[in-house]
Short mmCIF file of C-alpha atoms in Angstrom, two decimals:
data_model
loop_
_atom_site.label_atom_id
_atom_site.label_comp_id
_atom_site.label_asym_id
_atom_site.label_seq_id
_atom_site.Cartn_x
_atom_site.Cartn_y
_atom_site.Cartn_z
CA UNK A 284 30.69 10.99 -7.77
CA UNK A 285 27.61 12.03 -6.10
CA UNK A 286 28.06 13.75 -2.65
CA UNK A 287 24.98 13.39 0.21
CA UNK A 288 26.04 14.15 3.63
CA UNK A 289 23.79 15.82 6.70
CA UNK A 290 23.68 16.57 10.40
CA UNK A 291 21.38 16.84 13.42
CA UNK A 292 21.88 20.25 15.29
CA UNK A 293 19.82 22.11 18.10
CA UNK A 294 16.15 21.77 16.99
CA UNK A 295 16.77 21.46 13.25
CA UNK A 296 18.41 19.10 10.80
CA UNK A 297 20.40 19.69 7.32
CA UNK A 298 21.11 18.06 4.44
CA UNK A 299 23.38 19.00 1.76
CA UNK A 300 23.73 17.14 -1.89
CA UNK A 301 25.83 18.31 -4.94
CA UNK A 302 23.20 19.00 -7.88
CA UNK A 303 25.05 17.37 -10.50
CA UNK A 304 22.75 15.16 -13.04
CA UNK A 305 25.95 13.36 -14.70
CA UNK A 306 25.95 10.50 -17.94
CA UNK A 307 29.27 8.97 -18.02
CA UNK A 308 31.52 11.88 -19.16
CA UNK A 309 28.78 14.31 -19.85
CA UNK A 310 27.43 16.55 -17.45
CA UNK A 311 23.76 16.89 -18.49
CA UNK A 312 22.94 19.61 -16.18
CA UNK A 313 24.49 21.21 -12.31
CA UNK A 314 21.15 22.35 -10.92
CA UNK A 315 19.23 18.92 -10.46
CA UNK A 316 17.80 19.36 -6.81
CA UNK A 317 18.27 15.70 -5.45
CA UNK A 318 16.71 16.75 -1.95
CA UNK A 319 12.96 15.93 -1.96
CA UNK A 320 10.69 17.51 0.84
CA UNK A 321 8.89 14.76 1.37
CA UNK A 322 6.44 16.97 4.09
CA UNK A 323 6.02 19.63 5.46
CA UNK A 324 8.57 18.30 8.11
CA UNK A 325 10.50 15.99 6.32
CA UNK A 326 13.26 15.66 3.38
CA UNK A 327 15.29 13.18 1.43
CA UNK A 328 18.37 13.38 0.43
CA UNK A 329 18.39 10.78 -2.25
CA UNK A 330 21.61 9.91 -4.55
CA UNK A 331 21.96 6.89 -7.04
CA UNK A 332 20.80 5.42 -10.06
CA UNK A 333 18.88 8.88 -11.67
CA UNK A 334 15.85 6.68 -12.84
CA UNK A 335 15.62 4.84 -9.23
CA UNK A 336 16.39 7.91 -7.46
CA UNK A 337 13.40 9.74 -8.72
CA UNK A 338 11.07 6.81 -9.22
CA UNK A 339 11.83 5.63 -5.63
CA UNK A 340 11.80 9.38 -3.64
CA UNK A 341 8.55 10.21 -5.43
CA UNK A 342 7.30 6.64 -4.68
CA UNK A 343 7.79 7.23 -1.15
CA UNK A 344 6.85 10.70 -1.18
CA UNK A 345 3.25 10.04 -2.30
CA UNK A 346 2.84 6.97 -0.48
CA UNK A 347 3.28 9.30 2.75
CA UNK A 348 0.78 11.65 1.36
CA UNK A 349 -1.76 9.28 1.04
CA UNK A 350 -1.12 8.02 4.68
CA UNK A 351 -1.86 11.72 5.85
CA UNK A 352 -4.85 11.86 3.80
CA UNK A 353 -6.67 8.76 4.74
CA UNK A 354 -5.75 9.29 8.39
CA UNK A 355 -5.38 12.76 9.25
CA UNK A 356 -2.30 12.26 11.02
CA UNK A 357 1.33 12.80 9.77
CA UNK A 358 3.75 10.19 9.69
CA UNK A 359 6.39 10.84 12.34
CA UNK A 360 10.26 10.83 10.68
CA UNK A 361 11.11 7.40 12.31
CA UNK A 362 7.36 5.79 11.05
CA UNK A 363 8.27 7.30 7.61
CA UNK A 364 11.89 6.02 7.41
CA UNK A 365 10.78 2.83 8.67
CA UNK A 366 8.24 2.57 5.73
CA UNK A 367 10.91 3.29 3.66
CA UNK A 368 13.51 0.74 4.64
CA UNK A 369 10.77 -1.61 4.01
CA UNK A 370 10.23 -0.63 0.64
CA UNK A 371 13.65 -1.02 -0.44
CA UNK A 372 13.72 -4.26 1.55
CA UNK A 373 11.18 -6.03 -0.10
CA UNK A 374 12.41 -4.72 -3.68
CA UNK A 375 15.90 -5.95 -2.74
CA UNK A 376 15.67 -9.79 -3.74
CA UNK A 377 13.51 -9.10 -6.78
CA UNK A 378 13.88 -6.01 -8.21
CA UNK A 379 16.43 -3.95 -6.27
CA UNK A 380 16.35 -0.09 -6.28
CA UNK A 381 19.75 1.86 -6.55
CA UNK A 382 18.96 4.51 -4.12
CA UNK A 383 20.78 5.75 -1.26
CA UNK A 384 18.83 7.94 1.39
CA UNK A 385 19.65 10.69 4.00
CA UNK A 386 15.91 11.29 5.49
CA UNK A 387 15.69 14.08 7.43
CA UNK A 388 12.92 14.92 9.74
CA UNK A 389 11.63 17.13 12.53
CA UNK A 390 8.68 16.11 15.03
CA UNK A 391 6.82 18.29 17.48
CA UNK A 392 7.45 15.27 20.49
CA UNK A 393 10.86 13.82 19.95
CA UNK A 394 12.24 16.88 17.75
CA UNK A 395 15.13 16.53 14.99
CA UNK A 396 16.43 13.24 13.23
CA UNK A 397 18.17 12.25 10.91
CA UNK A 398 18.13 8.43 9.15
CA UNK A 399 20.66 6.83 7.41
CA UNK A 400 18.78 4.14 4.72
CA UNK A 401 21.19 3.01 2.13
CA UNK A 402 20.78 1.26 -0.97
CA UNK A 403 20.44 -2.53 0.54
CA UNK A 404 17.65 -1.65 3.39
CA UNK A 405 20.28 -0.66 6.14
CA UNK A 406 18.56 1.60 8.78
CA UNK A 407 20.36 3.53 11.15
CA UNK A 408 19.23 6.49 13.29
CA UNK A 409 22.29 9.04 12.85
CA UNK A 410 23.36 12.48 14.32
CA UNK A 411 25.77 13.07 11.02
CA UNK A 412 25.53 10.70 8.18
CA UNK A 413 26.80 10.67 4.46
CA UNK A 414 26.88 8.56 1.03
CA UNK A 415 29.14 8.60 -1.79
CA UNK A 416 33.02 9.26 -2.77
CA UNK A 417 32.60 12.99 -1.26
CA UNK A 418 31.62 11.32 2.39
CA UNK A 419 35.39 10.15 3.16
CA UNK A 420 36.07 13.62 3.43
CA UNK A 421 32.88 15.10 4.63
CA UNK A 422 32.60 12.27 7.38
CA UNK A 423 36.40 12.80 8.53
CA UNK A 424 35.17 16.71 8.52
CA UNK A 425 32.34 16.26 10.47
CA UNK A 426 34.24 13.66 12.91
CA UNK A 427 36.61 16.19 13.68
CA UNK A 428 34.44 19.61 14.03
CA UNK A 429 30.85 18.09 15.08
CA UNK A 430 29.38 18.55 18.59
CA UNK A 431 25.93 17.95 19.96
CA UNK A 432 23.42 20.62 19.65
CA UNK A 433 25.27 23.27 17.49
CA UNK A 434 23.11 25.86 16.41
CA UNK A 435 22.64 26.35 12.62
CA UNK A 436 25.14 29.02 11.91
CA UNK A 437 27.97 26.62 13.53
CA UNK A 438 25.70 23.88 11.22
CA UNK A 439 26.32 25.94 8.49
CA UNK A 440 29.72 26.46 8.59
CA UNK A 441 30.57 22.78 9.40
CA UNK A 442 28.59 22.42 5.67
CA UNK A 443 31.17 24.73 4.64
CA UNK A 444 33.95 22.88 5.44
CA UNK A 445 33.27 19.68 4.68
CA UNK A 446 31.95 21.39 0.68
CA UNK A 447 35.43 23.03 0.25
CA UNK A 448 37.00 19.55 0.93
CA UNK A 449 35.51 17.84 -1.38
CA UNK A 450 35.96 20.66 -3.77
CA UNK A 451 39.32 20.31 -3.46
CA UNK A 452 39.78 16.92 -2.87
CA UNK A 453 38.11 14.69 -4.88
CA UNK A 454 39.10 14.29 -8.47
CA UNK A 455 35.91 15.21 -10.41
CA UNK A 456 33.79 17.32 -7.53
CA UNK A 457 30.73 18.42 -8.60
CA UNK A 458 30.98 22.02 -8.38
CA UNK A 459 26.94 22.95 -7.25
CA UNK A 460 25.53 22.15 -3.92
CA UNK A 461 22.14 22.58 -2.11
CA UNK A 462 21.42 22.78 1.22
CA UNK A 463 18.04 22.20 2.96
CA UNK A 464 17.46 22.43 6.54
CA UNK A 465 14.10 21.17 8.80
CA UNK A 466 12.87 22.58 11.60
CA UNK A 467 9.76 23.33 13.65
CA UNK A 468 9.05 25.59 10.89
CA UNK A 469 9.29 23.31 8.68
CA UNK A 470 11.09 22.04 5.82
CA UNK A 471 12.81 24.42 3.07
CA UNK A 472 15.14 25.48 0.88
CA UNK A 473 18.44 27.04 2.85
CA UNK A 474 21.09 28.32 0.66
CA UNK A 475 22.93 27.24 -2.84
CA UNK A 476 27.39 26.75 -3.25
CA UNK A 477 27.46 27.64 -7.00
CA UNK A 478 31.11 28.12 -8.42
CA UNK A 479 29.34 26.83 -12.03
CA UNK A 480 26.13 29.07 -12.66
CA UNK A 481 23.75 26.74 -15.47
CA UNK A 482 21.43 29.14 -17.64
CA UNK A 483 17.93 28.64 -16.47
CA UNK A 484 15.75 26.13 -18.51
CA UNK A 485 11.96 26.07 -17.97
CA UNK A 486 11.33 22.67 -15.62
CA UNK A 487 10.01 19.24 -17.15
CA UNK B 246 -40.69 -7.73 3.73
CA UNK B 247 -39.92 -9.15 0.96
CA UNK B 248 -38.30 -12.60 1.43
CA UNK B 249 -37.18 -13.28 -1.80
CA UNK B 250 -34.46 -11.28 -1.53
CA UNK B 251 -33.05 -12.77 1.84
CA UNK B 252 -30.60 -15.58 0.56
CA UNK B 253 -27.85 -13.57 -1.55
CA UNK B 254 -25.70 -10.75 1.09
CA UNK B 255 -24.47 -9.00 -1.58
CA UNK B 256 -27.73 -7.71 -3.19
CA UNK B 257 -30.14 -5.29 -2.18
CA UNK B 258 -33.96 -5.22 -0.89
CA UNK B 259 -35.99 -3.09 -3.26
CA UNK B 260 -36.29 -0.83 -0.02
CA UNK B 261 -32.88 -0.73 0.02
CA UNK B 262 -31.85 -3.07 2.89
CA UNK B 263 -29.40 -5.33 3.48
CA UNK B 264 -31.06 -8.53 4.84
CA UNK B 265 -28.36 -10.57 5.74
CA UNK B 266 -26.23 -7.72 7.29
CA UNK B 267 -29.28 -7.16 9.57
CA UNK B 268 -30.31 -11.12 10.62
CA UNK B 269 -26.71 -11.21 11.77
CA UNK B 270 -27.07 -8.15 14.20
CA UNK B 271 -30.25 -10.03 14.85
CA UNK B 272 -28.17 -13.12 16.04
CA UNK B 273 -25.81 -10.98 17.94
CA UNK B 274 -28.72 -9.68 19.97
CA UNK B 275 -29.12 -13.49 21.46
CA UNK B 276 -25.73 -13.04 22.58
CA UNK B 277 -24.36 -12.17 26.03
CA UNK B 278 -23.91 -8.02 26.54
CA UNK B 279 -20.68 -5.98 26.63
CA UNK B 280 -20.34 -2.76 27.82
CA UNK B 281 -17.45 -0.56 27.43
CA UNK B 282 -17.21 3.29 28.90
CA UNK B 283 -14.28 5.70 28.33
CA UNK B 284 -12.77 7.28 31.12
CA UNK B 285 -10.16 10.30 31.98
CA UNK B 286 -7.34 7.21 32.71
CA UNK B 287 -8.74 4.44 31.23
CA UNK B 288 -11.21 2.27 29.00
CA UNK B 289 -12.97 -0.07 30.82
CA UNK B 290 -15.09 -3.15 29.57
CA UNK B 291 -17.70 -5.50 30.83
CA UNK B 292 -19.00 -8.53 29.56
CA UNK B 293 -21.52 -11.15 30.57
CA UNK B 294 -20.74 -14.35 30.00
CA UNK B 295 -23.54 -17.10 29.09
CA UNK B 296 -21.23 -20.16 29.34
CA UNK B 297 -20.58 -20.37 33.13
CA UNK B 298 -19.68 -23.57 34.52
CA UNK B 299 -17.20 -24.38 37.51
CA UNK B 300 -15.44 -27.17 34.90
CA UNK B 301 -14.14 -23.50 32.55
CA UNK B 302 -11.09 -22.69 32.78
CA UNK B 303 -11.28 -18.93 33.68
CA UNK B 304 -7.26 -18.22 34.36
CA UNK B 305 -6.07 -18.87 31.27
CA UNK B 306 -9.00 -18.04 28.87
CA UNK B 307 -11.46 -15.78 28.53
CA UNK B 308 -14.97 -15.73 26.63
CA UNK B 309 -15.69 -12.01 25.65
CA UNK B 310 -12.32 -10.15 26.08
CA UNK B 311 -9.45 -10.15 24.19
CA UNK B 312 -5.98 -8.21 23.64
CA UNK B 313 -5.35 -7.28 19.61
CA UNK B 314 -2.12 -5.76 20.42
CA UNK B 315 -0.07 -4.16 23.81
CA UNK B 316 -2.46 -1.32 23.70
CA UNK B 317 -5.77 -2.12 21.99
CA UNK B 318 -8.28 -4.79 23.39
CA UNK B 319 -11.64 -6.18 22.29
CA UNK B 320 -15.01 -7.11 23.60
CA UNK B 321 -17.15 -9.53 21.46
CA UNK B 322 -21.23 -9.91 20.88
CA UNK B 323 -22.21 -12.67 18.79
CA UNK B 324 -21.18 -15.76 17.08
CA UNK B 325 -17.58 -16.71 19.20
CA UNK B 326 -15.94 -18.53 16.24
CA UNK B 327 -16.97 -15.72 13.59
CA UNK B 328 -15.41 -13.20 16.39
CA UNK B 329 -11.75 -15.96 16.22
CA UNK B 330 -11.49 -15.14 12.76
CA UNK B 331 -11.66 -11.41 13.48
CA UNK B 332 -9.47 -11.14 16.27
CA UNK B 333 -6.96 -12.46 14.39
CA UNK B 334 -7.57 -10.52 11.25
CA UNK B 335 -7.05 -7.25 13.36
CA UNK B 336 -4.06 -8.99 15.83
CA UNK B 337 -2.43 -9.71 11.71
CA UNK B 338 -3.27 -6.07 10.45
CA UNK B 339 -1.81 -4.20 14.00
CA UNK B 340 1.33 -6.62 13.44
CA UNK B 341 1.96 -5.39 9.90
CA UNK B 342 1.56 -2.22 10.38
CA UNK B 343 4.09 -2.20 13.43
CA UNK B 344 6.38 -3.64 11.03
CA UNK B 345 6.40 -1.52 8.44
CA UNK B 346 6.54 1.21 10.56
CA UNK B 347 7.92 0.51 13.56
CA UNK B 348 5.23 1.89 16.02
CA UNK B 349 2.24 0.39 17.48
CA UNK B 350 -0.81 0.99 14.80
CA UNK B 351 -3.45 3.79 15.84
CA UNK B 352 -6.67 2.81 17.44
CA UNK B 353 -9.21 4.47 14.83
CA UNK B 354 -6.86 3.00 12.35
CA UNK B 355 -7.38 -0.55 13.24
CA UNK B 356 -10.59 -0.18 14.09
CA UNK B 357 -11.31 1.37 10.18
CA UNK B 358 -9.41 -1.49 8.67
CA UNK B 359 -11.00 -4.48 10.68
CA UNK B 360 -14.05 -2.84 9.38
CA UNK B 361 -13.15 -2.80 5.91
CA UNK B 362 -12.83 -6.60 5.89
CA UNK B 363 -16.08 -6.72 7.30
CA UNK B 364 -17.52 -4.76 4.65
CA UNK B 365 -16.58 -6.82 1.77
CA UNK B 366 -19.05 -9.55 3.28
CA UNK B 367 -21.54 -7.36 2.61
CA UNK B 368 -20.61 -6.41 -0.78
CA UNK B 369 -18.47 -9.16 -2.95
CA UNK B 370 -18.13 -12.33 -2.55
CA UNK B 371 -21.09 -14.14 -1.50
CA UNK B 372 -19.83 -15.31 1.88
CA UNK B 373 -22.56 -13.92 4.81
CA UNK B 374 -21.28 -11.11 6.86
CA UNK B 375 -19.90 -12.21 10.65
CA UNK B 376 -22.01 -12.51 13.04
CA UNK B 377 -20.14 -10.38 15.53
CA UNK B 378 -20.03 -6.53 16.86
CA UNK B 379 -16.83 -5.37 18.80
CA UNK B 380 -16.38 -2.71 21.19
CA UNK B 381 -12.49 -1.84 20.84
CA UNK B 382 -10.75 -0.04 23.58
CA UNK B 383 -6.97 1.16 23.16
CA UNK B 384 -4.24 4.13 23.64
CA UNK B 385 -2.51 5.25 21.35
CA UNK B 386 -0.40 9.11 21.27
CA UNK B 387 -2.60 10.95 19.06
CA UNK B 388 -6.15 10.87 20.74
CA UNK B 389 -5.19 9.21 24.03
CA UNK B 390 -7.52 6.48 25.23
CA UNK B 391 -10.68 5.60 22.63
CA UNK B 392 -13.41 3.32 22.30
CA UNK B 393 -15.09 2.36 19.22
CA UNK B 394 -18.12 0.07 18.75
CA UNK B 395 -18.31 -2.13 15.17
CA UNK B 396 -21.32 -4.12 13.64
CA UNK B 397 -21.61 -6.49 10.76
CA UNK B 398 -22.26 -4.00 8.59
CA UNK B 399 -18.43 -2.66 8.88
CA UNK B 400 -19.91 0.97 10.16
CA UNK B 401 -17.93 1.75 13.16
CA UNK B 402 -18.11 4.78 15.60
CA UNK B 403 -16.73 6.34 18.35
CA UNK B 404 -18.06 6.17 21.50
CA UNK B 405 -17.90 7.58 25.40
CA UNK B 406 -19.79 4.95 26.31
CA UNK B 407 -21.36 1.63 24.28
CA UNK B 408 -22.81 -1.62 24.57
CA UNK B 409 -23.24 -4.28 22.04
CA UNK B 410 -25.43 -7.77 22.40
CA UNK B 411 -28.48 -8.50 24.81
CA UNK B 412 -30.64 -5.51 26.20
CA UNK B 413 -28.10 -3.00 24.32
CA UNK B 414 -30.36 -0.69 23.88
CA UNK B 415 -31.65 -0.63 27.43
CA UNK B 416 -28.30 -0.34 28.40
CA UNK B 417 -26.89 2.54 26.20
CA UNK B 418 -29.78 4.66 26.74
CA UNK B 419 -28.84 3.85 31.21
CA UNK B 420 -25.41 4.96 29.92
CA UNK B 421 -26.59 7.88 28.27
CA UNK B 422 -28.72 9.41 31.44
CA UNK B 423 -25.30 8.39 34.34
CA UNK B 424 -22.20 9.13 31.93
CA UNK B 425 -20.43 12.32 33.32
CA UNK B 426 -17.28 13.21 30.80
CA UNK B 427 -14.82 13.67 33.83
CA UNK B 428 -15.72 10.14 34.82
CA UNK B 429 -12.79 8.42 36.09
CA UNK B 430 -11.78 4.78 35.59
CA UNK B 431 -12.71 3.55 39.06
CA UNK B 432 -16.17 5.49 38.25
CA UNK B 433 -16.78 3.84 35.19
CA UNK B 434 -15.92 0.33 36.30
CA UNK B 435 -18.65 0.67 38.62
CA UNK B 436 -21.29 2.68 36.67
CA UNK B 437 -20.40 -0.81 33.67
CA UNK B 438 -21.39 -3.28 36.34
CA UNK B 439 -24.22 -1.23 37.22
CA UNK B 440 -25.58 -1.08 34.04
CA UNK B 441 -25.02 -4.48 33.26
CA UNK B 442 -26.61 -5.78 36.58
CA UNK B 443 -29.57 -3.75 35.45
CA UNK B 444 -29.94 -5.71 32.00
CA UNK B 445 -28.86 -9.04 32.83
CA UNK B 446 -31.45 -11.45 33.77
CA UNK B 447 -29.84 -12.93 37.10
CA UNK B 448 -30.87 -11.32 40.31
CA UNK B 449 -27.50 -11.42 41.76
CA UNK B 450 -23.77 -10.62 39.91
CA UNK B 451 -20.94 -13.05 40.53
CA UNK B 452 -17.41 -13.09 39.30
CA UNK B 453 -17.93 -16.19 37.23
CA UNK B 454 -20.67 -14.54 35.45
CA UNK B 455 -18.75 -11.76 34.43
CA UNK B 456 -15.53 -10.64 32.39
CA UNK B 457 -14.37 -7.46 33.48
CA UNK B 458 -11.31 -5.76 31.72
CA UNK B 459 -9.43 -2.55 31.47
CA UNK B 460 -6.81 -0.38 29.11
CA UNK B 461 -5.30 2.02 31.30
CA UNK B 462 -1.38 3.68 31.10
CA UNK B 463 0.87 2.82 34.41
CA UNK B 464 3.38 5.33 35.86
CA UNK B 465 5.90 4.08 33.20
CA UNK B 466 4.22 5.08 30.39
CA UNK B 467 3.38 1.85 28.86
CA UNK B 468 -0.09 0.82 28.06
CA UNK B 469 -1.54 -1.80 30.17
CA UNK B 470 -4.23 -4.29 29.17
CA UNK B 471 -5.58 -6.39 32.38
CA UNK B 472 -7.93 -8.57 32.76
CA UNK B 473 -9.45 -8.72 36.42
CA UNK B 474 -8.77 -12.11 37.74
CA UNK B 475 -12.21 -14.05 39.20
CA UNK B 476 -10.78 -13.44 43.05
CA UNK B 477 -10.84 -9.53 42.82
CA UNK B 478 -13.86 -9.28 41.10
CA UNK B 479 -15.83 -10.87 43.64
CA UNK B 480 -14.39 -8.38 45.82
CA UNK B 481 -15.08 -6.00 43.87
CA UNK B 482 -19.16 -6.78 43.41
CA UNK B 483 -19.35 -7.47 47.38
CA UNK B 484 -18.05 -3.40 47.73
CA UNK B 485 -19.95 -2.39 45.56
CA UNK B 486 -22.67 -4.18 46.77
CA UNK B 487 -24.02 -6.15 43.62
CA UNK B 488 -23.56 -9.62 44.99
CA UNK B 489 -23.94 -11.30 48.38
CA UNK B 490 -20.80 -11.73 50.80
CA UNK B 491 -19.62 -15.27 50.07
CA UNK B 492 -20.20 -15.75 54.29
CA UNK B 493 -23.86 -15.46 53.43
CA UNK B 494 -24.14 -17.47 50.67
CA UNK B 495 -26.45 -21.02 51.97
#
């Protein structure tokens, strides 16, 4: 039941994902943050298996770290999502990682992007993308109210919409989201939907 | 100088030299030179050639330049089938990086991990290190157009202007005094067959003597490795007035 969706608006990108970490019919907490910034320009959106998801996103995360550091040079988004497509390639006929991946990315040159890289090594460059049951409705939401080049309050409230569908549309909605959003000022932490507030427990 | 320690490359002199790493820069000083110079719009590189024969096949193959990938290109010193196994270890390494990431594999990059092979000759192993020093020219869109010289040793640098093989060191310190950094390509191919004139032994250039090649960007954006056919280099050496007008010629 785990929602991912994100769009590509004028000079930014955002990605939304529901923040609950869920065992069969327990709910073991609703304020897991499943978007990694990956750089200082980048983020992942990751939903799936929890072990792969973290494993995986981390995985990548460092590996793209250690790219900067030997070479001085960023990764650009498409390099990076490349890289990562390849990863889960190669593990595919072996040892297959459960992972489904919204990157999001801005670059100086070619500006924002946004990749679609699901679980079996499919790569597609996307304006509006999405994974999970919640993306029949956020998809349809975003079909209908998405334009080129919107500017990130129209962004926002596009998010909005397509969160209060799936609130009230899908049987067992999670009821936390987070949204992130990348820009030329980098990658952060936008705003949280809460209608379920957890206490707050020290971090692992 | 102590012999004894000659035979094994992967052990040190007691005065802390590398013996094996420095015969074979001693070997690629018997070979022909290359001379590459970096300019506003392009690399540009020169080599002499010591097989020359009218039977060669100059269209289709060429004896010290070579293209790694669309935008980075090579010119070899030393021992030709130590400088095969190279060329192909770097054309491998560009391809695999372009396919895991989908974009063409930064100069200094390739340059740094051709080197790194090279290196383990000289530590592990006990192969002896190749007998071969590269100048690499390329583009790439993070520093534009570069050139980097490598030796056996696997130290590489980057350079404005370098030779490698015969009578380098006459002709980097020639480069040194006429390199201007706002030199552009047409500039530099001339001041490279200048130079090289200078240190080769032959009184006269001609085009079959010569390999002359250059990395430049055309109007479309894409990087363009060419290698200047025997026909137009002749024309070129008559302008610039290295080599006798063929009409002359006995």
């Amino acid at each position: 039941m785990e929602c991912v969706f994100g769009l590509v608006g004028e000079g930014f990108a955002v990605v939304v994902a529901d923040t609950s970490a869920v065992h069969s019919i327990l709910v073991h907490k609703s304020n897991e943050d499943k978007i990694m910034v990956l750089d200082s320009h980048k983020l992942i959106a990751a939903s799936g298996e929890p072990g792969d998801r973290v494993q995986f996103t981390e995985y990548i995360q460092k590996n793209v770290a250690l790219y900067q550091f030997r070479n001085g040079i960023p990764l650009t988004t498409a390099a990076a999502a490349n890289f990562t497509r390849g990863e889960l390639a190669t593990a595919l006929r072996k040892n297959p990682y459960s992972v489904n991946i919204l990157l999001a990315g801005y670059d100086k040159e070619t500006g924002p992007s946004l990749y679609y890289i699901d679980y079996i090594a499919t790569l597609h460059k996307v304006d509006k993308g999405a994974f999970g049951y919640g993306s029949y409705f956020s998809l349809s939401t975003m079909d209908r109210h998405y334009h080129s080049r919107m500017s990130v309050e129209e962004a926002i409230d596009l998010v909005d919409k397509c969160i209060i569908e799936i609130r009230s549309r899908l049987v067992v909605a999670p009821p936390n989201f987070v949204i992130k959003i990348v820009d030329k000022d980098g990658a952060r932490e936008y705003a949280w939907r809460e209608t379920v507030k957890d206490a707050d427990v020290a971090s692992a | 100088m102590s012999r004894r320690y000659d035979s094994r490359t992967t052990i040190f002199s007691p005065e802390g030299r590398l013996y094996q790493v420095e015969y074979a820069m001693e070997a690629i000083g018997n070979a022909g030179t290359a001379i590459g110079i970096l300019s506003k719009d392009g690399v540009v590189l020169v080599g002499e050639k010591k097989v020359t024969s009218k039977l060669l096949q100059t269209s289709t193959s060429t004896e010290k330049m070579y293209k790694i990938d669309d935008h980075v290109a090579c010119a070899v010193a030393g021992i030709m089938s130590d400088a095969n196994i190279l060329i192909n270890t770097a054309r491998v390494q560009a391809q695999r990086y372009t396919f895991a990431y989908q974009e063409p594999m930064p100069v200094e990059q390739l340059v740094q991990s051709l080197c790194d092979t090279k290196q383990g000759y000289t530590q592990f192993g006990g192969l002896r290190p190749f007998g071969v020093s590269f100048l690499f020219a390329g583009w790439d869109k993070n520093f534009g157009f570069q050139l980097y010289m490598s030796d056996p040793s696997g130290n590489y640098g980057g350079w404005k202007a370098a030779a490698v093989g015969a009578n380098n060191q006459a002709a980097q310190s020639m480069l040194k005094q006429d390199y201007k950094d706002e030199i552009t390509r047409e500039e530099a191919v001339e001041l490279a067959l200048k130079v090289l004139s200078k240190t080769m032994d032959s009184t006269s250039l001609t085009s079959d003597k010569l390999e002359l090649a250059e990395v430049f960007v055309l109007p479309s954006g894409k990087v363009k490795y060419q290698v200047c056919s025997p026909e137009s280099l002749s024309k070129l050496l008559v302008k610039l007035g290295m080599t006798q007008p063929a009409a002359e010629a006995s």
